[in-house]
Short mmCIF file of C-alpha atoms (C1' of nucleotides) in Angstrom, two decimals:
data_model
loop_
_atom_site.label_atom_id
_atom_site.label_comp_id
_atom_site.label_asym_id
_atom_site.label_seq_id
_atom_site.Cartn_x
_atom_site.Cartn_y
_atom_site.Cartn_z
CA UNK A 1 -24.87 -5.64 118.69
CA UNK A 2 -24.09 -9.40 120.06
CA UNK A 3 -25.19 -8.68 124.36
CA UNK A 4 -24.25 -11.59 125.91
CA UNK A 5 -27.07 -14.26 125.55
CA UNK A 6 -28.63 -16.06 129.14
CA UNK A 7 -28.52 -19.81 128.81
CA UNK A 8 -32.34 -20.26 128.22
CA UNK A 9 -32.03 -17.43 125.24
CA UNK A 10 -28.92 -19.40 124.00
CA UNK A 11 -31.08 -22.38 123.79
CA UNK A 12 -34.14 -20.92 122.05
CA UNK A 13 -31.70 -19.49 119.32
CA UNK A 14 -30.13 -22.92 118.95
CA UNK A 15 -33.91 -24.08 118.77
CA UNK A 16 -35.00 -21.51 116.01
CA UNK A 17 -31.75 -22.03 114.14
CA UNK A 18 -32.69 -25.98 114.07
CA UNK A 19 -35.88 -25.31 113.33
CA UNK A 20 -35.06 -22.91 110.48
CA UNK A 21 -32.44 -25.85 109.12
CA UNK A 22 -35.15 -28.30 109.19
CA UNK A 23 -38.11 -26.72 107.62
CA UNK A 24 -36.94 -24.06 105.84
CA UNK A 25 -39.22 -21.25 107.84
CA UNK A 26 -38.84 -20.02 111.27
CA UNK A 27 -41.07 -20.75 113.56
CA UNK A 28 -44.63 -19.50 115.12
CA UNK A 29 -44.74 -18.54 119.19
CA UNK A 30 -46.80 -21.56 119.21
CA UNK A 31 -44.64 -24.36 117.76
CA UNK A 32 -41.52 -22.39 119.68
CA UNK A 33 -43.61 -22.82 122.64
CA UNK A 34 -43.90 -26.49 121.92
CA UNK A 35 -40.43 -27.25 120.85
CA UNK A 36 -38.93 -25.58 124.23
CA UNK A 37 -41.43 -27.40 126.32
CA UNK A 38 -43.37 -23.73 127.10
CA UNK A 39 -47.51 -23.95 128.14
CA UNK A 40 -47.75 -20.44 126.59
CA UNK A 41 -46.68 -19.18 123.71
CA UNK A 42 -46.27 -16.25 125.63
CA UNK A 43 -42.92 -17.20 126.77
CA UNK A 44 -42.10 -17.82 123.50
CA UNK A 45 -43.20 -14.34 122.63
CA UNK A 46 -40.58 -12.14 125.61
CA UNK A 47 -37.59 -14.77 124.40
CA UNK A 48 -37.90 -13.10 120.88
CA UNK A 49 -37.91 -9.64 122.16
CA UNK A 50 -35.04 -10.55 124.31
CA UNK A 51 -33.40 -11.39 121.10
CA UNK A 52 -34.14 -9.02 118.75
CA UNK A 53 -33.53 -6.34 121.32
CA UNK A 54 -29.65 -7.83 121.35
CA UNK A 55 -29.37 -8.01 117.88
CA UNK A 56 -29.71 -11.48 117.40
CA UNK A 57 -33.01 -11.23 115.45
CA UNK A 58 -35.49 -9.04 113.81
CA UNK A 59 -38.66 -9.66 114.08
CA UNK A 60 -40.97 -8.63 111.86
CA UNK A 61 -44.31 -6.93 112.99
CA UNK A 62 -47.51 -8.83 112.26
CA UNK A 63 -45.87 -10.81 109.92
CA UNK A 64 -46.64 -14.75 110.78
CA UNK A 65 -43.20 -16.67 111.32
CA UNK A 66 -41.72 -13.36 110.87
CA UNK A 67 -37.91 -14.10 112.45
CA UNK A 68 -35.59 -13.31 110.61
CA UNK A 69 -31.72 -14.45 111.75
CA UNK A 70 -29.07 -11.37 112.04
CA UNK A 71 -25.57 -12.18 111.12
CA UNK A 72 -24.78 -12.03 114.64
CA UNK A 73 -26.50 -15.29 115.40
CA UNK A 74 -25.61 -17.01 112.19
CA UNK A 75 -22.18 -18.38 111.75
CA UNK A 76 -19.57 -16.55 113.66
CA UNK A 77 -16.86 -16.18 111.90
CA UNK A 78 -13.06 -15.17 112.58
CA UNK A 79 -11.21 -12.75 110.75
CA UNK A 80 -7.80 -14.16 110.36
CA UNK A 81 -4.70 -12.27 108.73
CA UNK A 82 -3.02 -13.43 106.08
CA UNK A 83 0.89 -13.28 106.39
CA UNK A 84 2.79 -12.58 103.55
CA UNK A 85 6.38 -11.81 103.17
CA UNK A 86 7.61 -12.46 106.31
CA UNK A 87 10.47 -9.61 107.27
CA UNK A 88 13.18 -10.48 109.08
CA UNK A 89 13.31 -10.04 112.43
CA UNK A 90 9.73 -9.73 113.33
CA UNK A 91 7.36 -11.37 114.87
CA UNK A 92 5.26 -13.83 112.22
CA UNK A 93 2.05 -12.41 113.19
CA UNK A 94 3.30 -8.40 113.21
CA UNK A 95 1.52 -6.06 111.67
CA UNK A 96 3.63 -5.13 108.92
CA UNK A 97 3.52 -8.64 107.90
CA UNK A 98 -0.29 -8.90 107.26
CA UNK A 99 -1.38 -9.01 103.63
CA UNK A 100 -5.02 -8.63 104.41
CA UNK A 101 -7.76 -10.65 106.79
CA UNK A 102 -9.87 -13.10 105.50
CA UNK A 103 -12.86 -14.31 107.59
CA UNK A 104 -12.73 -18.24 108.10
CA UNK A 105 -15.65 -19.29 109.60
CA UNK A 106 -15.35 -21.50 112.79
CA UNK A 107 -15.80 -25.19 111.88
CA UNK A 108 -14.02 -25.25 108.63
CA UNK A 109 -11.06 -26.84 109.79
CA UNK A 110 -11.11 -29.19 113.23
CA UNK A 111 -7.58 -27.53 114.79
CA UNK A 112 -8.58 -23.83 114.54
CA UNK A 113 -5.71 -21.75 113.26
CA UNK A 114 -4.52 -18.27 114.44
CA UNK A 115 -3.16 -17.18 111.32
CA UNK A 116 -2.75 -18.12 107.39
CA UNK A 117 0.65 -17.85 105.87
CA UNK A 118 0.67 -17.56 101.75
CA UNK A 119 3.30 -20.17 100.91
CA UNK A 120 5.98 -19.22 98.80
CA UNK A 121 7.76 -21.94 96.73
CA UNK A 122 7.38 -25.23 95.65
CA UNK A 123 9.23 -27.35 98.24
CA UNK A 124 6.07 -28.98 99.80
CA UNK A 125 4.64 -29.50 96.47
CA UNK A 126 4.70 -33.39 96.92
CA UNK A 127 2.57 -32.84 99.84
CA UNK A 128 0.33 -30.84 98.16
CA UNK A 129 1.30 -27.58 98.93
CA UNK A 130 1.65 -25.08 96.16
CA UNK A 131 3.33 -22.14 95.88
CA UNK A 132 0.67 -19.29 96.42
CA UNK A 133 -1.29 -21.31 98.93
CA UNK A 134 -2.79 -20.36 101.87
CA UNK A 135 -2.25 -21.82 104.30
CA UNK A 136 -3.48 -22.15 107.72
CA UNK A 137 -1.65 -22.51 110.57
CA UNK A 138 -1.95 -22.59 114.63
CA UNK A 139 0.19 -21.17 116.67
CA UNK A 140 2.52 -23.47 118.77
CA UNK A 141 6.33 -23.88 119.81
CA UNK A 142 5.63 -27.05 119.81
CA UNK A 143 4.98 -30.09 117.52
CA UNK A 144 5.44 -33.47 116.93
CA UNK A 145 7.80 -35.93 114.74
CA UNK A 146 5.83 -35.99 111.01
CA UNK A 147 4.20 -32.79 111.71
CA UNK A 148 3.89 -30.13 108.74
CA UNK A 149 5.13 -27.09 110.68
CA UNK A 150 5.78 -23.35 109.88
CA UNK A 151 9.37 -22.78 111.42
CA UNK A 152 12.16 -20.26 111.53
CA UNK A 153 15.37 -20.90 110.88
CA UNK A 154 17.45 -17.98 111.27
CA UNK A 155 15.36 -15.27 110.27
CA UNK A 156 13.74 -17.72 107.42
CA UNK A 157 10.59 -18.53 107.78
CA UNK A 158 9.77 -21.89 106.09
CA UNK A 159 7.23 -24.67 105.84
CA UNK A 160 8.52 -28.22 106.32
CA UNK A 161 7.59 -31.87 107.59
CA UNK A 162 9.23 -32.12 111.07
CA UNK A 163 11.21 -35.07 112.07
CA UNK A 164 12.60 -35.64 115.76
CA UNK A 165 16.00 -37.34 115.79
CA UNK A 166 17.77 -37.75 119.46
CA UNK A 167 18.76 -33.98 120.20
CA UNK A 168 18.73 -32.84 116.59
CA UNK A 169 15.98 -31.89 114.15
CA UNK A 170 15.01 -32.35 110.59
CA UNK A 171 13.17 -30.17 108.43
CA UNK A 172 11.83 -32.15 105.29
CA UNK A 173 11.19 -30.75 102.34
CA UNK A 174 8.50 -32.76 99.84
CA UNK A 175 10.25 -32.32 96.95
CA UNK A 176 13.15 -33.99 95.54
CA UNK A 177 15.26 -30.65 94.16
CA UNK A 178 15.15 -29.88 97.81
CA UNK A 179 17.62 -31.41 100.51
CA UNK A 180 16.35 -31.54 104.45
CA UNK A 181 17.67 -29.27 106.81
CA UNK A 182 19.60 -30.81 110.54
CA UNK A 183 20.22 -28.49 112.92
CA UNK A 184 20.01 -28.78 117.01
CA UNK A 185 16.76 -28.94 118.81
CA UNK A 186 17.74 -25.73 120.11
CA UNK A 187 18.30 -23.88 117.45
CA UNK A 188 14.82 -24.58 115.67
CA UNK A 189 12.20 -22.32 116.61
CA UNK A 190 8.77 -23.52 115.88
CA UNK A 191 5.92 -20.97 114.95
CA UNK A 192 3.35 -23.32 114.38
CA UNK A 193 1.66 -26.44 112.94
CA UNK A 194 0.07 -26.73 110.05
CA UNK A 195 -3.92 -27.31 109.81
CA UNK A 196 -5.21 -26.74 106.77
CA UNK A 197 -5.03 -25.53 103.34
CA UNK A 198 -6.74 -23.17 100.87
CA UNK A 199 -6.15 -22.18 97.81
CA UNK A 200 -8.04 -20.14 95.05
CA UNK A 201 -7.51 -21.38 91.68
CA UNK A 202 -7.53 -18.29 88.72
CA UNK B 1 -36.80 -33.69 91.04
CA UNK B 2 -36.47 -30.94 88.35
CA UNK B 3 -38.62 -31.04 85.83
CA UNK B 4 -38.02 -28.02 83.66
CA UNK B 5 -40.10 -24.95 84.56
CA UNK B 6 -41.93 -22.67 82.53
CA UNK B 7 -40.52 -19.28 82.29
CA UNK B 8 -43.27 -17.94 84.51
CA UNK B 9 -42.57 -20.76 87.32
CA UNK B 10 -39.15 -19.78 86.94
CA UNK B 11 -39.39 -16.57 87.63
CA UNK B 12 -41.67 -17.24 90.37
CA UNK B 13 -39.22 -19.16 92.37
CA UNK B 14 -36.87 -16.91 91.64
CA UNK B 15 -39.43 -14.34 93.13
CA UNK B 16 -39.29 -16.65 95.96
CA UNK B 17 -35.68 -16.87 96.86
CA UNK B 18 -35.22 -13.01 96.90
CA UNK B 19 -37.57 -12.70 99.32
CA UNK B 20 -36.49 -15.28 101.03
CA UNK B 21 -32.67 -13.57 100.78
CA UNK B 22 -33.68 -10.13 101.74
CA UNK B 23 -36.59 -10.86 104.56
CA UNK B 24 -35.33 -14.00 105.99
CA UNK B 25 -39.18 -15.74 105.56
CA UNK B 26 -40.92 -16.89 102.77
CA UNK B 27 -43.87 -14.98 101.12
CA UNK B 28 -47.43 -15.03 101.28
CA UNK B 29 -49.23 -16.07 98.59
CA UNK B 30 -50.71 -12.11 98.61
CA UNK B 31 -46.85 -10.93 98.94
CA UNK B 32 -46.10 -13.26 95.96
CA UNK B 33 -49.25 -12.02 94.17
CA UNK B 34 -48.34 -8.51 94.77
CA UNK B 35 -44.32 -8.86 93.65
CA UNK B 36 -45.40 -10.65 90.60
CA UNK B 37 -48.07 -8.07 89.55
CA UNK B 38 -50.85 -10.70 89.77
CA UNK B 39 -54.37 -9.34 90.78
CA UNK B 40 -55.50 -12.56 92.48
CA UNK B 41 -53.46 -14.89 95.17
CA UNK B 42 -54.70 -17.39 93.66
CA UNK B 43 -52.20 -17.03 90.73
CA UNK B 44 -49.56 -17.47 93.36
CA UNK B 45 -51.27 -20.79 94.68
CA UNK B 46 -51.52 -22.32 91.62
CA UNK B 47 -47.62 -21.59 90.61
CA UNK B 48 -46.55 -22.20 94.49
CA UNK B 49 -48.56 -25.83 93.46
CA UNK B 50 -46.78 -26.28 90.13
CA UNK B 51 -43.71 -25.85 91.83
CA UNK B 52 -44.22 -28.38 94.20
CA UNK B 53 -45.34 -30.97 91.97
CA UNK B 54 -42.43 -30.37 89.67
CA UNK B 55 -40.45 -31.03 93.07
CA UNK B 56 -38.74 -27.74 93.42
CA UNK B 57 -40.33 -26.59 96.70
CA UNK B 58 -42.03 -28.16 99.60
CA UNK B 59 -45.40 -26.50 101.02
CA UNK B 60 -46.13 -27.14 104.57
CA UNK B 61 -49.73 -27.44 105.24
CA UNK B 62 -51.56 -25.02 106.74
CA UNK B 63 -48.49 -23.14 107.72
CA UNK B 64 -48.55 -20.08 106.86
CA UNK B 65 -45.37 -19.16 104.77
CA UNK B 66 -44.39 -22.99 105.02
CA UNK B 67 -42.81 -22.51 101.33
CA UNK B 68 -39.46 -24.67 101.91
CA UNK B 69 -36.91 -24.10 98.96
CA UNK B 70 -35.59 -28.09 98.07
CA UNK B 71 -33.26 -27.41 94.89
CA UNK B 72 -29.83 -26.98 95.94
CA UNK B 73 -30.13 -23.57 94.83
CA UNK B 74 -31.07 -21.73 98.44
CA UNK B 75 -27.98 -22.38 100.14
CA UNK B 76 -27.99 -19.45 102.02
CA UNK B 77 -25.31 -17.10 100.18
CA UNK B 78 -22.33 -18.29 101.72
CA UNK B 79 -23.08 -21.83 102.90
CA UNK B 80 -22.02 -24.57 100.22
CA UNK B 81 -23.36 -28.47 100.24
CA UNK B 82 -20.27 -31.09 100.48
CA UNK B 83 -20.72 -33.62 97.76
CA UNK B 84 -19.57 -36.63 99.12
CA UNK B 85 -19.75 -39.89 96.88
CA UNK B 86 -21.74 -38.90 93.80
CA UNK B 87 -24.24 -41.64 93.23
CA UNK B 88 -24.46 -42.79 89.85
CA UNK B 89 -27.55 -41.54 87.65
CA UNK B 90 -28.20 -38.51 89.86
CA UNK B 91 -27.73 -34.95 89.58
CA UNK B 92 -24.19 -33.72 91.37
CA UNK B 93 -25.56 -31.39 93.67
CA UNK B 94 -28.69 -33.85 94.07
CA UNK B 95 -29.97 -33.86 97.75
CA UNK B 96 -28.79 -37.35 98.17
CA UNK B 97 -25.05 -36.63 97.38
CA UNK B 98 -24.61 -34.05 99.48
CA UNK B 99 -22.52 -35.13 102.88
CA UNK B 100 -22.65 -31.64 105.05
CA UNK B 101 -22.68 -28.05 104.38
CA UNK B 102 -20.00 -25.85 105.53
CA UNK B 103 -19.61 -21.91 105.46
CA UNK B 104 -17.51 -20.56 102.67
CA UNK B 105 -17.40 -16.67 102.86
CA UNK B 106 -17.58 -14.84 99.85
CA UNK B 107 -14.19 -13.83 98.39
CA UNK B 108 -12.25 -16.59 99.73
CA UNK B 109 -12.60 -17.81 96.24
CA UNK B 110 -12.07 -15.09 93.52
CA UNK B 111 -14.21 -17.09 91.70
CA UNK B 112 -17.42 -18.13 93.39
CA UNK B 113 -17.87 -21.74 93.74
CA UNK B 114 -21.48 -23.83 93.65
CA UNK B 115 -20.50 -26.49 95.76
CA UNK B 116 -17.94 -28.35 97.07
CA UNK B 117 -16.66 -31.83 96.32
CA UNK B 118 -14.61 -34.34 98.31
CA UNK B 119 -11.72 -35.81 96.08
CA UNK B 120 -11.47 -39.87 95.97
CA UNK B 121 -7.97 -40.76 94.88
CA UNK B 122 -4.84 -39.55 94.15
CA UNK B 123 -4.65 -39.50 90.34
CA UNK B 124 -4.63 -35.32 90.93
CA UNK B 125 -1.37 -35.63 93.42
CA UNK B 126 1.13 -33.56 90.82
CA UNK B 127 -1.35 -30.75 90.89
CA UNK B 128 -1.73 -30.31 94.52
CA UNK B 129 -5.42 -32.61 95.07
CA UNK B 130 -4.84 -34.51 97.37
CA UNK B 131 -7.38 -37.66 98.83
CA UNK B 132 -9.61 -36.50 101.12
CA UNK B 133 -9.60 -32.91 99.96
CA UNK B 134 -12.48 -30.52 99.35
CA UNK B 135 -12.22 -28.77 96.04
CA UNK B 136 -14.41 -25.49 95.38
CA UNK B 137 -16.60 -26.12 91.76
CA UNK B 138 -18.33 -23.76 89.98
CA UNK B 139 -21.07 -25.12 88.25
CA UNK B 140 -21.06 -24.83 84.85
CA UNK B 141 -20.97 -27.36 81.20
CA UNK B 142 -18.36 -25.39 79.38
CA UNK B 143 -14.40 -25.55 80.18
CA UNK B 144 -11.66 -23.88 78.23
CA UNK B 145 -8.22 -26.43 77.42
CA UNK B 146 -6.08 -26.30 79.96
CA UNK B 147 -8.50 -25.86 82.87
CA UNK B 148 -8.89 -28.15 85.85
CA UNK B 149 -12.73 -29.76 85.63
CA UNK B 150 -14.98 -31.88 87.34
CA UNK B 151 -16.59 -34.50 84.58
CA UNK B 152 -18.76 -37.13 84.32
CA UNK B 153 -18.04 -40.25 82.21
CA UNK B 154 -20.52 -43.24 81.83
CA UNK B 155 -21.83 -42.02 86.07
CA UNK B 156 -18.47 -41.79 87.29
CA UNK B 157 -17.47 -38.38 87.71
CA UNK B 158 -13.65 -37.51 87.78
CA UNK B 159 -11.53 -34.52 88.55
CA UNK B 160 -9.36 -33.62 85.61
CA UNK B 161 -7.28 -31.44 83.26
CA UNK B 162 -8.77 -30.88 80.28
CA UNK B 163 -7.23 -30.78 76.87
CA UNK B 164 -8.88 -30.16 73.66
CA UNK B 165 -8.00 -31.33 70.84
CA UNK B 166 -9.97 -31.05 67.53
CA UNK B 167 -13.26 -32.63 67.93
CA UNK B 168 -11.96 -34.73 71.28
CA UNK B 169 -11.42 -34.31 74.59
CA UNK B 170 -8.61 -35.56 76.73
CA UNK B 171 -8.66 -35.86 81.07
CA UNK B 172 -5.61 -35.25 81.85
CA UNK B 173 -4.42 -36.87 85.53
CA UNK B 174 -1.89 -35.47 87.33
CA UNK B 175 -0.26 -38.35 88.13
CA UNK B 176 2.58 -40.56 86.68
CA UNK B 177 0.69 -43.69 87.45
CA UNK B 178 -2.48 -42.89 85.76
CA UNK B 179 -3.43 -42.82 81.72
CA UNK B 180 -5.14 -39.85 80.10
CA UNK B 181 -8.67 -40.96 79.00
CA UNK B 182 -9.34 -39.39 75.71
CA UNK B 183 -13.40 -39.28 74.62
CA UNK B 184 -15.19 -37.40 72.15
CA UNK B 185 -16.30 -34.16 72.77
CA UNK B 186 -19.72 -34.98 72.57
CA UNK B 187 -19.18 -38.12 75.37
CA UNK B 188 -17.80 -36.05 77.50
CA UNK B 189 -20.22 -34.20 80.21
CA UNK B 190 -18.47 -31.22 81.97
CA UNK B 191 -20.49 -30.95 85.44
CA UNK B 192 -17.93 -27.78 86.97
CA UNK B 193 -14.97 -26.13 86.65
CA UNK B 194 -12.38 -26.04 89.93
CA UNK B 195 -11.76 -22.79 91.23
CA UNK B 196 -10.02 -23.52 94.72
CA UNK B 197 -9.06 -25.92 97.82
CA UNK B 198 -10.17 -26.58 100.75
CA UNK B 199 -7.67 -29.12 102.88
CA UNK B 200 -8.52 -29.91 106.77
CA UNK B 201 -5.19 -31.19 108.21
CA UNK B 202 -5.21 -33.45 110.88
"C1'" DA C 1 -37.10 -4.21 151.60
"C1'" DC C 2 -37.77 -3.21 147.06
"C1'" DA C 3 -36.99 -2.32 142.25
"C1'" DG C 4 -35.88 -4.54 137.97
"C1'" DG C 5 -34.68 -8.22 134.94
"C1'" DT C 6 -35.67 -12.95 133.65
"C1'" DA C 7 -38.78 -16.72 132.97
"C1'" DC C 8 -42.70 -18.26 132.74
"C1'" DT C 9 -48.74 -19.55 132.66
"C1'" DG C 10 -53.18 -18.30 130.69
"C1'" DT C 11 -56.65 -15.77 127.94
"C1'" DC C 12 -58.61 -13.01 124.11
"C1'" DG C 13 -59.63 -10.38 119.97
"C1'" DA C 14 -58.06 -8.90 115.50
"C1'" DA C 15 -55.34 -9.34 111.64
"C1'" DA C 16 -52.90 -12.35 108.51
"C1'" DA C 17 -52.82 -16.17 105.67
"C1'" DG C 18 -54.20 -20.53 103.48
"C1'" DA C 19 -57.49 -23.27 100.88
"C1'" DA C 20 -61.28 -24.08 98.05
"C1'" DC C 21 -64.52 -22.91 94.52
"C1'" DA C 22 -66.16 -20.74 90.23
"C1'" DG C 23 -64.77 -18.64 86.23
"C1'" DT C 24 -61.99 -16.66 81.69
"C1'" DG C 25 -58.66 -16.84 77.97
"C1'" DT C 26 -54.62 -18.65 75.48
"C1'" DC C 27 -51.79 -21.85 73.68
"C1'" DC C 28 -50.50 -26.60 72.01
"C1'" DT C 29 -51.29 -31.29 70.78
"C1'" DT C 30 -54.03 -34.89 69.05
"C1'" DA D 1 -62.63 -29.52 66.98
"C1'" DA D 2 -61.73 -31.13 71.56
"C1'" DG D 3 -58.99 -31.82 75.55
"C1'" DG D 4 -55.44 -30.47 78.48
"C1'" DA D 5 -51.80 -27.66 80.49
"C1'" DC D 6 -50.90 -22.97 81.64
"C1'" DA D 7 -51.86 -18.42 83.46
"C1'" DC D 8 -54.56 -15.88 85.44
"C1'" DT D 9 -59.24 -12.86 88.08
"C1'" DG D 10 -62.43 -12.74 91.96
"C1'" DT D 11 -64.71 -14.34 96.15
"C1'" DT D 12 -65.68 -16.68 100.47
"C1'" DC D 13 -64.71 -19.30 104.43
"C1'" DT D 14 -61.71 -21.16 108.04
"C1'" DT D 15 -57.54 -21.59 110.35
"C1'" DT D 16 -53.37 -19.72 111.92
"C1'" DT D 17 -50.80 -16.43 114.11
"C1'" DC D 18 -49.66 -12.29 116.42
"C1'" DG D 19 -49.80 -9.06 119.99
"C1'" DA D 20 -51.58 -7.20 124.07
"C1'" DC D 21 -53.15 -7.76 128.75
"C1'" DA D 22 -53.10 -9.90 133.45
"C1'" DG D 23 -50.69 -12.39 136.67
"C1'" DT D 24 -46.95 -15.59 139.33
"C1'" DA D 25 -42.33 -16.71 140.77
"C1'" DC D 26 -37.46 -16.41 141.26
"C1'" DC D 27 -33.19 -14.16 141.33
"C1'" DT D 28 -29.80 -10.01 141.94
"C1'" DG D 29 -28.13 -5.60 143.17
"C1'" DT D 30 -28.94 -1.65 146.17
#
DNA sequence: ACAGGTACTGTCGAAAAGAACAGTGTCCTT
DNA sequence: AAGGACACTGTTCTTTTCGACAGTACCTGT
């Protein structure tokens, strides 16, 4: 499944897909023809057995506005991992780290993350963060002051609002019962930045 | 829109929507005819006309399986409408509330949500809504104590704990600077229950 | 040079599908 | 008892739609 698509076969799936959006049935050779500026429906016609023979679409025989989208061509989605219990000494993403994969379809959040991390604790409560959240997170050694980032601190892995003093850095907790955390820019090792949330109520 | 069907125009349409789930097109008035047992495809016509009258499908003229599903209820399985700002006096998920549609694969929520609804405010804060977050909400008018809801007070709809008391209900914010609102049972309207979070960081 | 894939135009007949008309019978309300 | 909505059967006619055939042109790899 999923050959690489030509541009003009790109486009006519994009076309079907809006046309599909908009009225709720796919389309006939004829109005395909019309939409992608074709004379013959013809053309129409070979684009859709270019597609269904890559598994975009199946096409069903003698069936008027039979096109039916394959998964392939609908959303694609990524399957991320969700980190757990993070063990010391490994990388965030390793394998013995991964709780399962969820798929997270493209789109849902703007920054696309490489990973989700289950949050453990409530010391980012005030922010909104919950202990048994997901959340998602792209991977970076680098952020910016007032950034939420997922950093390690000596084999720790924890979630915190970054701050940028002169040479040092500060973790921030949002929560009072917690204190913030100064160490030397050089000692803080950032995973990654924080883009988006979910969590699944019981 | 929705008028109440008759038990036969219900199951009709939902006739309609398996087809439309397993096939990927709508039927034929002789498919219809055929999967509802009817002799003539003429039965089909007339119910396919009902239906559109009563608002809960659009047919496209001349087209042949030009049978577009309106109700919110054919969001393809895993695609959810955003709710944006509810308007007052309409339906939720009505057509006119809804801001976007985004992908939510199944079993990201262990319970499956209807729709999803942007949160206006902070009075949730303490419970981890934030403004400007998405919250998953299963449709439904029943809610045990103790559960987070979405509910509807003279048009304005809220996002709430709810407490029961005996013969009342209270709405419960999350949020020291915020009162509980305390109705009668019967006043109250519950439009969904929240069963996860969706938060795109920035 | 030539085969093979892609990207079209143009035409035609046959099958699929919609729409309209003419009926029948059952409920329910007035 | 009469009228109207509902739920069908049965038929005919017209339009829509598909699928197959015939042909042109432009690339790309061999």
């Amino acid at each position: 499944m999923s050959d690489t698509l030509t541009f003009r076969q790109q486009q006519v799936l994009d076309c079907i897909r809006q046309f599909i959006s908009d009225t709720g049935m796919a389309p006939t050779r004829a109005e395909l023809a019309e939409l992608m500026g074709f004379q013959s429906k013809n053309a129409a016609s070979d684009h859709l057995r270019a597609l269904e023979r890559k598994g975009y679409v199946r096409l069903h025989n003698d069936r008027s506005r039979g096109i039916q989208m394959l998964d392939a061509a609908l959303w694609p989605e990524d399957e991320l991992p969700v980190v757990g219990k993070v063990a010391a000494g490994l990388p965030i993403e390793a394998i013995e780290n991964v709780e399962r994969s969820v798929p997270v379809p493209q789109g849902m959040f703007r920054q696309r993350p490489t990973y989700l991390l289950r949050v453990q604790g409530d010391s980012m409560k005030d922010a909104g963060i919950l202990d048994g959240d997901l959340i998602a997170v792209r991977k970076s050694n680098m952020a910016r002051s007032g950034q939420i980032v997922v950093a390690r601190i000596d084999d720790d892995v924890t979630v915190k609002t970054l701050k940028l003093g002169n040479g040092s850095a500060t973790l921030m907790p949002a929560n009072d019962d917690y204190a913030p955390i100064t160490v030397g820019a050089d000692q803080l090792v950032i995973e990654g930045i924080f883009v988006g949330l979910i969590r699944d109520a019981v």
